[in-house]
PDB file of C-alpha atoms in Angstrom:
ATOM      1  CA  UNK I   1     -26.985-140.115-199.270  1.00 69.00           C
ATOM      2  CA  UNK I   2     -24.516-137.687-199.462  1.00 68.00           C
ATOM      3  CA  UNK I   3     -25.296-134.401-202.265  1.00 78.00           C
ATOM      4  CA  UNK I   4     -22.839-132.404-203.405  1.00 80.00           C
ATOM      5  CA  UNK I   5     -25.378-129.452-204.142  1.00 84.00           C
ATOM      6  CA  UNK I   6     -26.709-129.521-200.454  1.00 81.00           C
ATOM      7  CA  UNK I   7     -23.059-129.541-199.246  1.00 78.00           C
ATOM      8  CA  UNK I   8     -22.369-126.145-201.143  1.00 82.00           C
ATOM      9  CA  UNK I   9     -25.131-124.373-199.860  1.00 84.00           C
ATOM     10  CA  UNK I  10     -24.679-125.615-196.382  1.00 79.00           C
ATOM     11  CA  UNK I  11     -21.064-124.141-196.687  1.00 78.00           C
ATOM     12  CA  UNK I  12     -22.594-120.810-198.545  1.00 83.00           C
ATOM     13  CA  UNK I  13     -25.235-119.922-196.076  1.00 82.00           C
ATOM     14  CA  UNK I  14     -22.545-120.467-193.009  1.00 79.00           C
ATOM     15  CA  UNK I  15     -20.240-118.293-194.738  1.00 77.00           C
ATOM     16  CA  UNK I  16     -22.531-115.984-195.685  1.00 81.00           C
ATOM     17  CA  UNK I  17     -24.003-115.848-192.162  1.00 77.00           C
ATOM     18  CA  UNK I  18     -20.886-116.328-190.117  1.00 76.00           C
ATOM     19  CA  UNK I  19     -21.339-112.747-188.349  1.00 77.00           C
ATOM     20  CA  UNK I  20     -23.813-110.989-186.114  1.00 78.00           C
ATOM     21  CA  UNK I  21     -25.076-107.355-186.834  1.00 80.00           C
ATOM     22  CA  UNK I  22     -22.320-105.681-185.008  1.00 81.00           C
ATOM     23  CA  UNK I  23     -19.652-108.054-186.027  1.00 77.00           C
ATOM     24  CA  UNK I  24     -20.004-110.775-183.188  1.00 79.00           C
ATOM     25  CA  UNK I  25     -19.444-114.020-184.200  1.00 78.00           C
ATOM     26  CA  UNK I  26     -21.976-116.892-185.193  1.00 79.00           C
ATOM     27  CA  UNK I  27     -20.128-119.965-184.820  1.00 84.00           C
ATOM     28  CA  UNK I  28     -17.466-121.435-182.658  1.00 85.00           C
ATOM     29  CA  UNK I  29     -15.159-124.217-184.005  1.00 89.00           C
ATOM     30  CA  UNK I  30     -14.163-126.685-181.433  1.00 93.00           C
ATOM     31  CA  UNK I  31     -11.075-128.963-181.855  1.00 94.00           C
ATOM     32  CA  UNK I  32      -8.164-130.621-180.039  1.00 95.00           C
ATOM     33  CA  UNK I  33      -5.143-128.611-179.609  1.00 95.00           C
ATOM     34  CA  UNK I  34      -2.242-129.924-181.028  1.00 95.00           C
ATOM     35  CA  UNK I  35      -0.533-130.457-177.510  1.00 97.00           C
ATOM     36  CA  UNK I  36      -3.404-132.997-176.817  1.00 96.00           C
ATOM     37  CA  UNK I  37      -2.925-134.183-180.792  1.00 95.00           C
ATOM     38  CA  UNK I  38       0.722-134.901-180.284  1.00 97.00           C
ATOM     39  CA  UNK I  39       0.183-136.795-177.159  1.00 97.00           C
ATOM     40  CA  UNK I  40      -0.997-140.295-177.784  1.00 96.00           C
ATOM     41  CA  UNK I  41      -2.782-140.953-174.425  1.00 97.00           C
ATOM     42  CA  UNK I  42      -4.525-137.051-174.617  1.00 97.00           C
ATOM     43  CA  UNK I  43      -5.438-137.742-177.912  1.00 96.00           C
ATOM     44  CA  UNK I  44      -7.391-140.670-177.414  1.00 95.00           C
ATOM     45  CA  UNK I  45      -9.314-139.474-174.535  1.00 96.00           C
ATOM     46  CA  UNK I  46     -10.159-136.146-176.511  1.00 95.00           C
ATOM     47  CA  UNK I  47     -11.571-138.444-179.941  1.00 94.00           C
ATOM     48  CA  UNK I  48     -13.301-140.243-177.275  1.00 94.00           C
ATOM     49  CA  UNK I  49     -14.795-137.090-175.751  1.00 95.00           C
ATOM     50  CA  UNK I  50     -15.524-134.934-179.061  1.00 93.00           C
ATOM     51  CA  UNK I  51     -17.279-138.487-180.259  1.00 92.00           C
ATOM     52  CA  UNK I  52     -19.450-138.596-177.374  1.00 94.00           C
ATOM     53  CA  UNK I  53     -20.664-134.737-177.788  1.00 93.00           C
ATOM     54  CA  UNK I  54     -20.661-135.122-181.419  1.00 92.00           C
ATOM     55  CA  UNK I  55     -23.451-137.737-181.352  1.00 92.00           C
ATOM     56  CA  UNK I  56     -24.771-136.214-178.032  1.00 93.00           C
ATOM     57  CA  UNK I  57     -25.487-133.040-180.098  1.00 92.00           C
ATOM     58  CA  UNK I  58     -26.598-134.407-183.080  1.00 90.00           C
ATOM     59  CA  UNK I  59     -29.738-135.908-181.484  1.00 91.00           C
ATOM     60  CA  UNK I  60     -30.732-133.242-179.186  1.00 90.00           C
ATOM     61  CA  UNK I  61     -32.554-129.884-179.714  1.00 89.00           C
ATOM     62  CA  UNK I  62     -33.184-127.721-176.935  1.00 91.00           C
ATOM     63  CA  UNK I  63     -33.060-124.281-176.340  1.00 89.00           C
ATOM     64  CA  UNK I  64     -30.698-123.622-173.670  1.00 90.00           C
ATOM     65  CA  UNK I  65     -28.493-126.377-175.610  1.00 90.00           C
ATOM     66  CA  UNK I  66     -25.639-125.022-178.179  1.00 88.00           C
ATOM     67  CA  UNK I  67     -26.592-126.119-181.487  1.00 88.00           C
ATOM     68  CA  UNK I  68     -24.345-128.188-183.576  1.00 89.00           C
ATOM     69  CA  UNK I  69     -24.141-127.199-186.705  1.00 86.00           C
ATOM     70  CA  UNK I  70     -21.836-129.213-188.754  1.00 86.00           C
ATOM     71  CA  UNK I  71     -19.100-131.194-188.421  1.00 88.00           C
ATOM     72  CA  UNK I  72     -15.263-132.867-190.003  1.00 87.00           C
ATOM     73  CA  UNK I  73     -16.337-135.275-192.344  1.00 81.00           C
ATOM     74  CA  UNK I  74     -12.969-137.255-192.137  1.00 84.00           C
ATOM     75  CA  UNK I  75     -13.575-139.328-189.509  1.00 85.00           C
ATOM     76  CA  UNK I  76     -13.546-138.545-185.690  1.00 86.00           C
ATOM     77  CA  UNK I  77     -10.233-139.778-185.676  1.00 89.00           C
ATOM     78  CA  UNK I  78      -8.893-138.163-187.977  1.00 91.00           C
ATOM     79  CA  UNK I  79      -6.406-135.455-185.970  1.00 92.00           C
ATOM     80  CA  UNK I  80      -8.061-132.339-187.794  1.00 91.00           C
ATOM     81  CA  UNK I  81     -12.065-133.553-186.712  1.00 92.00           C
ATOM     82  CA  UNK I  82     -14.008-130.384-185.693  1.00 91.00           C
ATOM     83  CA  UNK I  83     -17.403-129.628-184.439  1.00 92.00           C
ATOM     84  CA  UNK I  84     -18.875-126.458-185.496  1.00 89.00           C
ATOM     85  CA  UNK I  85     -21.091-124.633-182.847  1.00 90.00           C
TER      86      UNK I  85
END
């Protein structure tokens, strides 16, 4: 069941803890370009690929295995779908 409280803090603690001590960053955001977006045939085959690695990642914890730490909440279709790493 989706809570809006839990959302905010989720969102609060990632921005809060988006940076390393000396500035590196925490988190990647990975998402189609929009060269692949605009082209129908890329397009598919990328919402077919982030799909597989977004339920790939969800269900796997191991560490030499990038964690996935949230991701678009639109739908994988949806031409702005992200995965954050």
């Amino acid at each position: 069941e989706w809570n809006i409280d839990q959302e905010l803090q989720d969102k609060k603690f990632i921005a809060d803890h988006c940076l390393r001590e000396g500035g590196d960053s925490r988190y990647c955001v990975k998402a189609l370009s929009s060269d692949v977006i605009a082209d129908k045939v890329r397009f598919n085959q990328g919402v077919i690929d982030m799909s597989v690695e977004t339920m790939f990642l969800s269900t796997i914890a191991h560490p030499h295995i990038i964690t996935m730490r949230a991701f678009g909440v639109d739908g994988m279709f949806n031409p702005n779908y992200f995965i954050l790493l």
